[in-house]
Coordinates of C-alpha atoms in Angstrom, one line a residue:
M58 CA -6.4 15.6 -45.0
S59 CA -3.3 15.3 -42.8
L60 CA 0.2 15.8 -44.3
F61 CA 1.6 13.8 -41.6
R62 CA 2.1 10.1 -41.6
P63 CA -0.8 8.0 -40.2
L64 CA 1.5 6.5 -37.4
V65 CA 2.6 10.1 -36.4
Q66 CA -1.4 11.2 -37.0
Q67 CA -2.6 8.4 -34.6
M68 CA 0.2 8.5 -31.9
A69 CA -0.2 10.8 -28.4
G70 CA 3.8 11.0 -28.2
Y71 CA 6.5 11.0 -25.5
T72 CA 5.4 13.5 -22.9
P73 CA 8.8 14.4 -20.4
G74 CA 8.6 15.9 -17.2
E75 CA 7.8 19.7 -16.3
Q76 CA 11.2 22.0 -17.0
P77 CA 10.0 25.4 -15.1
Q78 CA 12.0 28.1 -16.5
E79 CA 12.1 30.6 -13.4
S80 CA 13.6 30.3 -10.3
G81 CA 12.6 29.1 -6.9
W82 CA 11.1 25.4 -7.6
V83 CA 12.9 22.3 -5.7
K84 CA 12.9 20.1 -8.6
L85 CA 12.6 16.7 -8.0
N86 CA 10.5 15.0 -10.9
T87 CA 12.8 14.2 -13.5
N88 CA 15.7 12.1 -11.7
E89 CA 18.3 14.8 -12.4
N90 CA 21.8 14.6 -10.5
A91 CA 21.7 17.2 -7.5
Y92 CA 25.2 17.6 -7.2
P93 CA 27.7 19.1 -9.9
P94 CA 29.4 17.3 -12.5
S95 CA 33.4 17.3 -12.5
P96 CA 35.3 19.9 -12.3
R97 CA 37.7 18.1 -15.1
V98 CA 34.2 18.7 -17.5
L99 CA 34.1 22.4 -17.2
E100 CA 38.2 22.1 -17.8
A101 CA 37.6 19.9 -21.0
V102 CA 34.9 22.2 -22.3
Q103 CA 36.6 25.2 -21.6
H104 CA 39.9 23.8 -23.6
T105 CA 37.3 23.1 -26.4
L106 CA 35.9 25.9 -26.7
E107 CA 39.5 27.7 -27.1
G108 CA 39.9 24.8 -30.2
R109 CA 38.2 25.0 -33.4
L110 CA 34.6 24.5 -33.8
N111 CA 34.3 24.9 -37.3
I112 CA 35.9 21.6 -37.8
Y113 CA 33.7 18.6 -37.7
P114 CA 33.6 16.5 -34.5
D115 CA 35.3 12.6 -34.8
P116 CA 32.4 10.9 -36.0
L117 CA 33.8 7.7 -34.1
A118 CA 34.4 9.3 -31.1
T119 CA 37.4 7.5 -30.6
E120 CA 38.7 8.7 -27.8
F121 CA 35.1 8.5 -25.5
R122 CA 35.3 5.0 -26.6
K123 CA 38.8 4.2 -25.5
V124 CA 37.8 5.3 -21.9
A125 CA 34.5 3.7 -22.0
A126 CA 35.9 0.8 -23.0
E127 CA 37.9 0.6 -20.1
L128 CA 35.2 1.0 -17.6
F129 CA 33.6 -2.3 -19.0
Q130 CA 36.9 -4.0 -19.5
V131 CA 36.2 -4.5 -23.4
D132 CA 37.7 -3.2 -26.7
P133 CA 36.5 0.1 -28.1
D134 CA 34.6 -1.6 -30.9
W135 CA 31.9 -2.7 -28.2
I136 CA 31.0 1.3 -27.7
L137 CA 28.8 3.1 -29.6
P138 CA 28.0 6.9 -28.3
G139 CA 25.0 8.8 -29.2
N140 CA 23.2 11.9 -28.4
G141 CA 21.8 10.7 -25.2
S142 CA 20.6 7.6 -24.5
D143 CA 17.1 8.2 -26.1
E144 CA 19.2 8.4 -29.6
V145 CA 21.0 5.6 -28.6
L146 CA 17.2 3.8 -28.2
T147 CA 16.2 4.9 -31.5
I148 CA 19.3 3.7 -33.5
L149 CA 18.6 0.3 -31.6
M150 CA 15.0 0.4 -33.2
R151 CA 15.9 1.3 -36.5
T152 CA 19.0 -1.3 -36.6
F153 CA 16.7 -4.3 -35.2
V154 CA 12.9 -4.1 -35.9
D155 CA 11.1 -3.8 -39.1
Q156 CA 7.3 -2.6 -39.3
G157 CA 5.2 -4.9 -38.0
Q158 CA 7.7 -6.8 -36.0
L159 CA 7.4 -7.3 -32.2
V160 CA 9.0 -4.8 -29.6
S161 CA 8.1 -5.7 -25.6
A162 CA 8.7 -4.1 -22.6
P163 CA 8.3 -4.6 -18.9
Y164 CA 5.0 -2.3 -17.4
P165 CA 4.8 -0.4 -15.7
S166 CA 8.2 1.0 -17.2
Y167 CA 9.8 4.0 -19.1
T168 CA 6.8 4.9 -21.7
L169 CA 9.3 6.2 -24.3
Y170 CA 9.6 2.4 -25.5
E171 CA 6.2 2.5 -26.8
T172 CA 6.6 5.7 -28.6
L173 CA 9.7 4.7 -30.5
A174 CA 7.9 1.4 -31.6
E175 CA 5.1 3.3 -32.4
I176 CA 7.4 5.7 -34.6
Q177 CA 8.6 2.6 -36.2
G178 CA 5.6 0.9 -37.2
A179 CA 6.3 -2.0 -34.6
R180 CA 3.9 -4.0 -33.0
F181 CA 4.3 -3.3 -28.9
Q182 CA 3.7 -5.3 -26.3
K183 CA 3.4 -4.6 -22.6
I184 CA 4.5 -7.4 -20.2
Q185 CA 2.5 -6.5 -17.0
L186 CA 4.6 -6.7 -13.9
N187 CA 3.3 -8.3 -10.8
P188 CA 2.3 -6.3 -8.0
D189 CA 5.9 -6.6 -5.8
W190 CA 7.3 -5.6 -9.6
S191 CA 8.6 -9.2 -10.6
W192 CA 8.4 -11.0 -13.8
P193 CA 5.1 -12.4 -14.3
A194 CA 5.4 -16.4 -15.0
S195 CA 4.3 -15.7 -18.4
A196 CA 7.3 -13.3 -19.1
Q197 CA 9.5 -15.9 -20.9
Q198 CA 6.9 -16.8 -23.4
L199 CA 5.4 -13.3 -24.1
A200 CA 9.3 -12.2 -24.8
A201 CA 10.4 -15.3 -26.9
D202 CA 9.2 -13.6 -30.2
S203 CA 10.2 -9.9 -29.5
K204 CA 12.9 -8.3 -31.9
I205 CA 13.8 -6.3 -29.2
L206 CA 13.0 -6.7 -25.3
F207 CA 13.7 -3.1 -23.7
V208 CA 14.2 -3.4 -20.1
P209 CA 15.4 -0.6 -18.0
N210 CA 17.3 -2.1 -15.1
P211 CA 16.9 -0.8 -12.5
N212 CA 13.7 -0.2 -13.4
A213 CA 11.4 3.2 -14.0
P214 CA 9.2 4.3 -12.0
S215 CA 9.6 1.7 -9.4
G216 CA 13.7 1.7 -8.8
N217 CA 13.7 -2.2 -7.9
R218 CA 16.5 -3.9 -9.9
W219 CA 15.9 -7.6 -11.0
S220 CA 18.1 -10.1 -10.7
D221 CA 20.8 -11.5 -13.3
A222 CA 18.9 -14.9 -14.2
D223 CA 15.7 -13.0 -14.5
L224 CA 17.2 -11.4 -17.4
L225 CA 19.2 -14.1 -18.9
S226 CA 15.9 -15.8 -19.2
L227 CA 14.0 -13.6 -20.9
I228 CA 16.2 -13.4 -24.2
P229 CA 14.5 -13.6 -27.2
S230 CA 14.6 -16.7 -29.2
Q231 CA 15.8 -14.5 -32.9
G232 CA 16.2 -11.1 -31.1
V233 CA 18.0 -8.5 -28.9
L234 CA 17.4 -8.0 -25.0
V235 CA 18.6 -3.9 -24.4
L236 CA 19.2 -3.7 -20.7
D237 CA 18.9 0.2 -20.4
E238 CA 20.8 0.9 -17.4
A239 CA 20.5 4.7 -17.0
Y240 CA 20.5 4.0 -13.0
G241 CA 23.2 1.7 -12.8
D242 CA 25.5 3.5 -11.1
F243 CA 23.0 4.0 -7.9
C244 CA 22.9 0.4 -7.3
D245 CA 24.2 -0.5 -3.7
Q246 CA 26.6 -3.4 -5.9
P247 CA 26.7 -1.4 -9.4
H248 CA 26.9 -2.6 -12.9
Q249 CA 29.5 -3.7 -14.6
G250 CA 28.2 -5.4 -17.9
E251 CA 28.9 -8.6 -16.8
L252 CA 26.0 -10.1 -18.5
L253 CA 27.8 -9.1 -21.8
K254 CA 30.5 -11.5 -20.9
T255 CA 27.9 -14.8 -21.0
D256 CA 27.3 -17.4 -23.6
S257 CA 24.5 -15.4 -24.6
G258 CA 26.5 -11.8 -24.5
N259 CA 25.5 -11.6 -28.5
Q260 CA 22.5 -10.8 -28.3
L261 CA 22.7 -8.2 -25.7
V262 CA 23.5 -4.3 -25.7
V263 CA 24.0 -2.5 -22.7
T264 CA 22.8 1.3 -22.9
R265 CA 24.4 3.8 -20.4
T266 CA 23.3 7.8 -20.2
L267 CA 25.8 10.4 -18.4
S268 CA 22.4 12.5 -17.4
K269 CA 22.1 10.9 -14.2
S270 CA 25.4 9.7 -12.0
Y271 CA 27.6 12.2 -14.2
S272 CA 25.5 15.1 -13.8
L273 CA 25.4 16.0 -17.1
A274 CA 21.7 15.8 -18.5
G275 CA 22.1 19.3 -20.2
I276 CA 24.7 18.0 -22.7
R277 CA 22.5 15.1 -23.8
F278 CA 25.2 11.9 -24.1
G279 CA 24.7 8.5 -23.6
F280 CA 26.5 5.4 -25.1
A281 CA 25.7 1.4 -25.9
V282 CA 28.0 -1.2 -25.0
A283 CA 27.6 -4.6 -27.5
H284 CA 29.1 -7.2 -29.0
P285 CA 31.4 -5.6 -31.7
D286 CA 29.0 -7.4 -34.5
L287 CA 26.0 -5.7 -33.5
I288 CA 27.7 -2.0 -32.8
S289 CA 29.0 -2.4 -36.4
G290 CA 25.5 -2.5 -37.3
M291 CA 24.3 0.3 -35.4
R292 CA 26.9 2.1 -36.3
K293 CA 25.6 2.5 -40.1
I294 CA 22.3 3.9 -38.6
K295 CA 23.7 6.3 -36.5
D296 CA 23.8 10.2 -38.3
S297 CA 27.1 10.8 -39.3
Y298 CA 28.2 13.2 -36.6
N299 CA 25.8 12.8 -33.7
C300 CA 27.8 13.7 -31.1
N301 CA 29.2 17.1 -30.7
T302 CA 32.3 18.4 -30.1
L303 CA 31.6 19.9 -26.6
S304 CA 29.6 17.0 -25.3
L305 CA 32.5 14.6 -26.9
A306 CA 34.8 16.3 -24.3
A307 CA 32.6 16.7 -21.7
A308 CA 31.9 13.3 -21.7
T309 CA 35.6 11.8 -21.8
A310 CA 36.5 14.1 -19.1
A311 CA 33.7 12.7 -16.9
L312 CA 34.1 9.0 -17.5
K313 CA 37.9 9.8 -16.4
D314 CA 36.8 11.0 -12.9
Q315 CA 35.4 8.2 -11.3
D316 CA 35.9 9.4 -8.0
W317 CA 33.7 12.4 -8.3
M318 CA 30.9 10.3 -9.5
Q319 CA 31.5 7.5 -7.2
E320 CA 31.2 10.2 -4.2
N321 CA 28.3 11.8 -5.5
T322 CA 26.2 8.3 -6.0
A323 CA 27.4 7.7 -2.6
K324 CA 25.9 10.5 -1.2
I325 CA 22.5 10.1 -3.2
R326 CA 22.4 6.5 -2.0
A327 CA 22.9 7.3 1.8
T328 CA 19.8 10.4 1.0
R329 CA 17.7 8.1 -0.5
S330 CA 17.8 5.5 2.4
Y331 CA 16.7 8.3 4.5
L332 CA 13.7 9.3 2.2
I333 CA 12.7 6.0 2.2
E334 CA 12.6 5.7 5.7
Q335 CA 10.8 8.6 6.5
L336 CA 8.5 7.9 3.7
R337 CA 7.4 4.8 5.7
H338 CA 6.9 6.8 8.7
L339 CA 4.5 9.1 7.2
G340 CA 2.3 6.2 6.1
F341 CA 4.0 5.9 2.7
E342 CA 4.8 2.4 0.9
A343 CA 8.2 2.8 -0.9
V344 CA 10.0 0.5 -3.1
D345 CA 13.3 -0.6 -2.0
S346 CA 15.2 1.4 -4.6
Q347 CA 18.5 0.9 -6.5
T348 CA 18.4 4.6 -8.2
N349 CA 18.4 8.1 -7.6
F350 CA 14.5 8.3 -7.3
V351 CA 11.8 6.7 -4.8
W352 CA 8.3 5.3 -5.9
C353 CA 5.9 5.3 -3.3
T354 CA 2.1 5.1 -2.9
H355 CA -0.5 5.9 -0.1
S356 CA -3.4 3.4 1.1
D357 CA -5.6 6.5 0.8
K358 CA -4.6 6.9 -2.9
E359 CA -4.7 10.7 -2.6
H360 CA -1.6 11.0 -4.6
E361 CA -2.7 13.2 -7.0
R362 CA -4.0 15.7 -4.5
R363 CA -0.5 15.6 -2.8
Y364 CA 1.2 16.1 -5.7
Q365 CA -0.8 19.4 -6.6
E366 CA -0.1 20.5 -3.3
L367 CA 3.3 20.0 -3.3
K368 CA 3.4 21.7 -7.0
R369 CA 1.7 25.0 -5.3
R370 CA 4.6 25.2 -2.6
K371 CA 6.9 24.9 -5.7
I372 CA 8.1 21.2 -5.2
L373 CA 8.1 19.1 -8.6
V374 CA 8.0 15.8 -7.8
R375 CA 6.2 13.1 -10.8
Y376 CA 2.7 12.1 -10.3
M377 CA 2.4 8.7 -12.8
Q378 CA -0.5 7.1 -13.4
F379 CA -0.5 3.8 -15.6
S380 CA -3.6 1.9 -16.9
L381 CA -3.5 -1.9 -15.9
E382 CA -5.2 -5.1 -17.1
E383 CA -7.2 -4.9 -13.2
G384 CA -7.6 -1.3 -12.9
T385 CA -5.3 1.9 -12.4
L386 CA -1.9 2.0 -10.6
D387 CA -0.9 5.4 -9.4
G388 CA 1.7 7.0 -7.1
L389 CA 4.4 9.5 -6.3
R390 CA 7.8 8.9 -8.1
I391 CA 10.7 11.8 -6.1
T392 CA 13.8 12.3 -7.3
V393 CA 16.5 11.6 -4.5
G394 CA 17.9 15.5 -3.9
T395 CA 20.6 16.8 -1.6
D396 CA 19.3 16.4 2.4
A397 CA 18.0 20.1 2.5
E398 CA 15.6 19.4 -0.5
I399 CA 14.5 15.8 0.7
Q400 CA 13.7 17.4 4.3
H401 CA 12.1 20.3 2.5
V402 CA 9.8 17.9 0.4
L403 CA 9.1 15.7 3.5
D404 CA 7.9 18.6 5.9
A405 CA 5.9 19.8 3.3
L406 CA 4.3 16.1 3.2
K407 CA 3.6 16.6 6.6
E408 CA 1.9 19.8 6.4
I409 CA -0.4 17.8 3.7
G410 CA -1.2 15.2 5.4

């Protein structure tokens, strides 16, 4: 007899990327930022450490919401912070989806969406993308009955970004379109929450994370931007004090230093262009990425061999495999590191052949 809920007993669970604990690795597998966070973050954390950690944090994250609201040119009531954007996705699921209702997402994309649906007891639908990562002709019809349609934009693992027209056409008839913009700041033309201001904005939620562009994966902080009517419902679901005092201080300071973030993302975009160019020179097909990673495949299909050979050299990239209706898709997802790290992995790929 199992003590677990049947849904938990049956599900496989989400598998995060490897996190080696010893030094000496070139780590390009989990899309962390290659550069350190703003010095203002360290100052804010140090100042907070000198304060009263015996007092609960602000449950509404008032100061952070003011700063985030300015970036999106909305009122603070449009902002809901969370313990990483993954918690925000969990809050969304618990707020809008009952057991047995439909949750959809493009496929291949972020596999956590399916895990969250399984935990909630919801039905999960994969909308399989075309080989060029565009939406199939049936996408609108498939998405129509969803309570939530999760769309990572730019997409993971491919790195492509869809047009605003494509996204607006996918809004469920009686549900919510969640635009997971974890990588939005890495776009050639970064996201500014424009779709929230459209006539359909009351069915849209934008999620953001500070793990990527702000170099703060270690503090676990994200937030949602949506119409206050949606945010008020989500606020009922969140834990009372879901963001701790140190992470609130760090996140607020990071958002205040936009120059630092934009300087780092510009460096990553430049290195990304070089990586794509060199991968193609080595015979790979590489998607024109709008993120801080590049998805690449090779006609010889020896992706897993290359992954293992790189790992043997203490270089970690992400080998990913997806079961499709017509077979299997696999490939390598390479995080854009520093110029030196990227040159190291390119040199290793040349040796591996």
